[in-house]
Coordinates of C-alpha atoms in Angstrom, one line a residue:
X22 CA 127.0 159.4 8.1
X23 CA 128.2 163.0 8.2
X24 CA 126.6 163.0 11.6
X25 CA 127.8 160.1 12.6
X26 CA 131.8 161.1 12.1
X27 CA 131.2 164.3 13.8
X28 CA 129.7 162.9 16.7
X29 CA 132.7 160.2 16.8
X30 CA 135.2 162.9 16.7
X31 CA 133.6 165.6 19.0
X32 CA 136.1 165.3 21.9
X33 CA 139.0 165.9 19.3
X34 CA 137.2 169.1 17.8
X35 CA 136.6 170.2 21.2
X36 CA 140.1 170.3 21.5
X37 CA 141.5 171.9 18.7
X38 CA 138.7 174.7 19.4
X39 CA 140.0 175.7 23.1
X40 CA 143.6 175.4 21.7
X41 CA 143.2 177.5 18.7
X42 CA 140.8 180.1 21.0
X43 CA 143.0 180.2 24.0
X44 CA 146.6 178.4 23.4
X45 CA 148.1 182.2 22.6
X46 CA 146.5 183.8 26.0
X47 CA 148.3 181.0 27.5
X48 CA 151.3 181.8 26.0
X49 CA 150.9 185.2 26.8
X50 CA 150.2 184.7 31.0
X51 CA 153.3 182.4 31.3
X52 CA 155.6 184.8 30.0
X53 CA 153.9 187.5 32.1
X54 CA 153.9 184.9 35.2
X55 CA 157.8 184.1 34.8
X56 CA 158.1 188.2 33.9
X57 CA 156.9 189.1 37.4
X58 CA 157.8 186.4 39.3
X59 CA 161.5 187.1 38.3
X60 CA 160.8 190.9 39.3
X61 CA 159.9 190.0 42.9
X62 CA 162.3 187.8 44.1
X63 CA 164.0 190.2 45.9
X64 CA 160.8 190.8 47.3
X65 CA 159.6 189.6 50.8
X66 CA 157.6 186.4 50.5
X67 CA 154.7 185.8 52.6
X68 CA 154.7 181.6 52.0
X69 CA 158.0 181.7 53.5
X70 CA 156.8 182.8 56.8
X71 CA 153.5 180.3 56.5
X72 CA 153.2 177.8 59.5
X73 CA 149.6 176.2 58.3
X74 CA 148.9 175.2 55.0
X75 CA 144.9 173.7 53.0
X76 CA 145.0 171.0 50.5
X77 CA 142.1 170.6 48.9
X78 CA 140.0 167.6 47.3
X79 CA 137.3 168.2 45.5
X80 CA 135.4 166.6 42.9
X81 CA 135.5 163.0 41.6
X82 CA 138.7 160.8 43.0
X83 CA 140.5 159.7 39.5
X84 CA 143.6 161.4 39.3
X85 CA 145.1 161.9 42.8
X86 CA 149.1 162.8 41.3
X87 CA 148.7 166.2 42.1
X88 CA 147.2 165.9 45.6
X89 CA 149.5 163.5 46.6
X90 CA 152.3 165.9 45.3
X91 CA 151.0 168.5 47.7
X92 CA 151.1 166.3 50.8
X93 CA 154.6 165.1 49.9
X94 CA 155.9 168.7 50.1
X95 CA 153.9 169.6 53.1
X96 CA 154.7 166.7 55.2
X97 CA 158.9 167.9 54.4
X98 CA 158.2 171.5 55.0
X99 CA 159.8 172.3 58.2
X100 CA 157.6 175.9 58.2
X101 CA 154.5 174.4 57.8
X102 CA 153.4 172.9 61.4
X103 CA 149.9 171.4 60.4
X104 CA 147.5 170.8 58.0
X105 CA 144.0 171.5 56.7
X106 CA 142.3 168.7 54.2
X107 CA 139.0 170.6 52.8
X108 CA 137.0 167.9 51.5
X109 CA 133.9 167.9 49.1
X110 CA 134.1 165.3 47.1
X111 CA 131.1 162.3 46.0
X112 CA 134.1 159.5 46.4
X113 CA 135.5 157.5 43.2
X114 CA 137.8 155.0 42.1
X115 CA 139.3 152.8 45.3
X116 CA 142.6 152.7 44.5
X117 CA 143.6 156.4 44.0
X118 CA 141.1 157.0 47.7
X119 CA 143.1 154.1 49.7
X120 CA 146.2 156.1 48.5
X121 CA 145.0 159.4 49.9
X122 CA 144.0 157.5 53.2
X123 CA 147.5 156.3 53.8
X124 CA 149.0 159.3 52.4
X125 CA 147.2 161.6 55.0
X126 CA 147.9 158.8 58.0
X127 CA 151.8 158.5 57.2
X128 CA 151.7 162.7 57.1
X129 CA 150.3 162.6 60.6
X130 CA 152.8 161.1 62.2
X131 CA 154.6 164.1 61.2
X132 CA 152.4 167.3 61.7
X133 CA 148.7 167.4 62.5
X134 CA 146.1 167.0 60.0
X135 CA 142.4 168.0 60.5
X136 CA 139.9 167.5 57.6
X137 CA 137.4 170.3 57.1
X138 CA 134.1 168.6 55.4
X139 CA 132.8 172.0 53.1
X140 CA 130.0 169.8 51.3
X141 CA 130.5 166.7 50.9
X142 CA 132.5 164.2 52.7
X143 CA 131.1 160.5 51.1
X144 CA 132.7 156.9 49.8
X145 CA 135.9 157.4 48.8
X146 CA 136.8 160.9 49.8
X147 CA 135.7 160.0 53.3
X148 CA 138.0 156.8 53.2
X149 CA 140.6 159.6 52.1
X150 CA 140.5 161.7 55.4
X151 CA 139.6 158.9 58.1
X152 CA 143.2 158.8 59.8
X153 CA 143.6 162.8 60.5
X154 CA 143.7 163.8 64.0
X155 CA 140.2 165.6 63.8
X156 CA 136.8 165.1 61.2
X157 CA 135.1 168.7 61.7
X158 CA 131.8 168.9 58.9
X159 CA 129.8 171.7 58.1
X160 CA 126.9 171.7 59.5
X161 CA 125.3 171.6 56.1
X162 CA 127.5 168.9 54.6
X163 CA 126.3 165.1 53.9
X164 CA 128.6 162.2 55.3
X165 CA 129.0 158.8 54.7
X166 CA 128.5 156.2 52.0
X167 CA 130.8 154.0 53.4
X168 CA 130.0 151.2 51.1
X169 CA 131.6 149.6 47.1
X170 CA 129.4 149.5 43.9
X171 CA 129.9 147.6 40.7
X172 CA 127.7 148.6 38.2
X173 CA 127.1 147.7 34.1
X174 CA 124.8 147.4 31.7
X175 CA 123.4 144.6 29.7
X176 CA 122.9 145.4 26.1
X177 CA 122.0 142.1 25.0
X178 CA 118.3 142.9 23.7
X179 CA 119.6 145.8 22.0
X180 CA 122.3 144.7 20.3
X181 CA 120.4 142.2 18.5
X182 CA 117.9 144.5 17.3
X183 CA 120.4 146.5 15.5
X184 CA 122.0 143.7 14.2
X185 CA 125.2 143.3 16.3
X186 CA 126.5 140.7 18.1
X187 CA 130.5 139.9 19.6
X188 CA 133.4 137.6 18.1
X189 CA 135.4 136.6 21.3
X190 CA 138.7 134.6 21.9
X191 CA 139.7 134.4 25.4
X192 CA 142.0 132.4 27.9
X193 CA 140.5 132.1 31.5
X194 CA 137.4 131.9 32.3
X195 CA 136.5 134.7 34.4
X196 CA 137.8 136.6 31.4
X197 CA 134.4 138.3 30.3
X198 CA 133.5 138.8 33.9
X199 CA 131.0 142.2 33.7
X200 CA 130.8 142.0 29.9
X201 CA 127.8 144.4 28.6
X202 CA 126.9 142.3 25.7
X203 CA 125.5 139.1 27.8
X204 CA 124.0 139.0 31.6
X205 CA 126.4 138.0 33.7
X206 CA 126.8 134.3 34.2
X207 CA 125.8 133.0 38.0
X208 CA 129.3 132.3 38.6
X209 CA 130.7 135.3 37.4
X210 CA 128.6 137.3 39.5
X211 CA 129.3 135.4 42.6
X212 CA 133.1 136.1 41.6
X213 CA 132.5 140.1 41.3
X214 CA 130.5 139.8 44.4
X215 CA 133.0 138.3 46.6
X216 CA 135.7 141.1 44.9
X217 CA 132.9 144.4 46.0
X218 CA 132.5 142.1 49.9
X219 CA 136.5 141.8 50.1
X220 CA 136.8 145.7 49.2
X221 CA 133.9 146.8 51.8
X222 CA 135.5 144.1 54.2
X223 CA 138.6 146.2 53.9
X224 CA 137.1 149.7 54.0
X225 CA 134.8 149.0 57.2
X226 CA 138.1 148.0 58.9
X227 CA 139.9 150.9 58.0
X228 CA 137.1 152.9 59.1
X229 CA 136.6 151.3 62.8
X230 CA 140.3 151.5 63.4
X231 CA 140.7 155.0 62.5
X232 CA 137.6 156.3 64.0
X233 CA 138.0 153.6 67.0
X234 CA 134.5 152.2 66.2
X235 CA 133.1 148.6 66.8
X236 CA 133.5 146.6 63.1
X237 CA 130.8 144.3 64.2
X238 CA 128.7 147.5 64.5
X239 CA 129.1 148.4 61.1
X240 CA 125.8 148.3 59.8
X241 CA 125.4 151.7 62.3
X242 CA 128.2 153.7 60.5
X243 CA 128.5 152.2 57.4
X244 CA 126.3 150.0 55.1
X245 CA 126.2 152.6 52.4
X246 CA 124.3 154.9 54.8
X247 CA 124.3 159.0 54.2
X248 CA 124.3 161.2 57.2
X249 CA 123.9 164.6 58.2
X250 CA 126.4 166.2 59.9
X251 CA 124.7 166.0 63.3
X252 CA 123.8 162.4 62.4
X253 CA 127.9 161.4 61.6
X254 CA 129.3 162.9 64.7
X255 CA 126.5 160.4 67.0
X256 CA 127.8 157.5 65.1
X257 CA 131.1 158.1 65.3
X258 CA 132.2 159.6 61.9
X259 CA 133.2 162.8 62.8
X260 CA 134.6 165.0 65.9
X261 CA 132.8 168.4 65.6
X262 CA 130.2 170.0 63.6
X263 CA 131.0 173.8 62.9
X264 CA 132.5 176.2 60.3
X265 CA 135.5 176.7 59.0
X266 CA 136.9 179.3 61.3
X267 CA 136.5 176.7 64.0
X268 CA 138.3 174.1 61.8
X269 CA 141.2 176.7 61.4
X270 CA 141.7 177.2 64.7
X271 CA 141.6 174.0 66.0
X272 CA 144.4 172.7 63.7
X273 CA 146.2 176.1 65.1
X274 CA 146.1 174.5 68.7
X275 CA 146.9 170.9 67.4
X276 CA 149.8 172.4 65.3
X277 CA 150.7 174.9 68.7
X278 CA 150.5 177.7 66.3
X279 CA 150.2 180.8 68.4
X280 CA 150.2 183.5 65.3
X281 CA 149.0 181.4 62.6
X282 CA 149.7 182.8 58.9
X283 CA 148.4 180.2 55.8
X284 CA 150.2 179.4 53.2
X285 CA 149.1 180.9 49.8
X286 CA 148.5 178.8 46.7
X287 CA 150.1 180.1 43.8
X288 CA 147.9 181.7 41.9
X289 CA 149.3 180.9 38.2
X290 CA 149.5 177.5 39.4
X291 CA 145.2 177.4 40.8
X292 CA 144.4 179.3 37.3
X293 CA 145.9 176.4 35.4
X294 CA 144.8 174.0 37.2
X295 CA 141.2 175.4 36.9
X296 CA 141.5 175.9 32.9
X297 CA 142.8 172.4 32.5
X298 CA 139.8 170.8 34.6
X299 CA 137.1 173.7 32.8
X300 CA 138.9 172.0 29.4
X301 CA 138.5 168.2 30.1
X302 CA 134.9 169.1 31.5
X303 CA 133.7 171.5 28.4
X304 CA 135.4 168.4 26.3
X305 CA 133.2 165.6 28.2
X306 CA 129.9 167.7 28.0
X307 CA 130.3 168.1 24.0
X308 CA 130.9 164.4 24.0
X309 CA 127.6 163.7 25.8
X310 CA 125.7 166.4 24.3
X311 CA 126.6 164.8 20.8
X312 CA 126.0 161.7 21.6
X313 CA 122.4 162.6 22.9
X314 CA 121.6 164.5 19.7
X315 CA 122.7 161.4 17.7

């Protein structure tokens, strides 16, 4: 039982630990950053002379709030003439990539945006850069996945050897649609079904028009499909394959940059945004691992 409650309760531990380790030296570099920062404002800055500027996605797509707070404040930053989207990211949730998507086509219409593809470009993250002015991937970077996926489990069998089984009251009857306890009724797959065609209808579309690609052809460029580089740009999914330096200067001749200077992130601002992801990860591993062990 012992086990059992510290196995629950693992993601809370977790937390306490890193705060109790690390919530002084936290403490301690704010005061420092706001110290220095003070010190050198009379200092010359080189962001204020930056005309190009890189917002990066990487990882899952959950939480886009901070992302979308960086395009806001590029796309009314009269210094910055263009922008770089370096993308390596497996894709995620729909909502927060359709978001990106229009977030990154309404900053277009404002300043040039090429997307720079440093691993991988795939499902939702490539949704997220389809409307920028250029798609240049690394040449070692996979591309694609243009496809939706509803997945769950069906616990049925083991639930009853344990001994458990569900109470439920519910109004509607699609209610329990993808319910792990039960396989799915015929009619409330066909009802999931038609929501994953709908959501793929709508991505596919979004795709052709941006890349300028045949819809009907869709099986070619889409269908869940992962490319190569070299394989994406013959199918229409991308613009150039080469490195970085070429991405950076093509956005300089989009952006007519002739002495292009980048914007710096703020490096107080990348560390805690690094120890805050580090956290949640270290937290969700200790979760697993626990559960595993139990």
């Amino acid at each position: 039982m012992f086990n059992f409650f510290k196995i629950l309760f693992s993601p809370v531990i977790a937390i306490l630990d890193f705060i109790t380790k690390y919530f002084k030296t936290i403490v301690f570099l704010t005061i420092m950053y706001f110290i220095f920062a003070d010190s050198n404002e009379g200092l010359t800055d080189t962001n204020s002379f930056a005309n190009l500027q890189k917002i990066e996605l990487s990882g899952p797509i959950l939480d886009v709030s901070k992302t979308l707070e960086d395009i806001e404040k590029a796309k009314v930053d009269k210094n910055i003439k263009g922008i770089m989207l370096v993308v390596n990211s497996p894709g995620g949730a729909v909502a927060p990539s359709v978001e990106l998507a229009y977030a990154i086509k309404e900053l277009k219409e404002i300043k040039p945006v090429v997307v720079y593809a440093s691993g991988v470009i795939a499902s939702g993250s490539y949704y997220a850069s389809i409307w920028a002015n250029k798609i240049i991937a690394n040449p070692g970077s996979m591309v694609g996945s243009i496809g939706v996926i509803m997945q769950g489990v069906n616990a049925e069998e083991l639930m009853e050897k344990i001994g458990v089984s569900t109470q439920t009251v519910k109004a509607g009857k699609f209610k329990e649609s993808g319910t792990p306890t039960r396989k799915w009724f015929d009619y409330e797959e066909k009802q999931l079904q038609s929501v994953i065609d709908d959501t793929y209808n709508m991505f596919i579309a979004d795709v052709a028009d941006a890349r300028n690609l045949d819809v009907k052809n869709h099986t070619q460029f889409a269908d869940a499909k992962i490319f190569t580089s070299k394989q994406a740009k013959e199918v229409g999914l991308v613009d150039e394959v080469a490195t970085i330096s070429f991405a950076q200067n093509e956005l300089a001749i989009l952006s007519k940059v002739e002495n292009p200077i980048w914007k710096k992130e703020d490096k107080f601002d990348k560390f805690m945004d690094r120890l805050v992801s580090e956290t949640i990860s270290n937290v969700s591993m200790n979760f697993i691992s626990g559960l595993k062990a139990y």
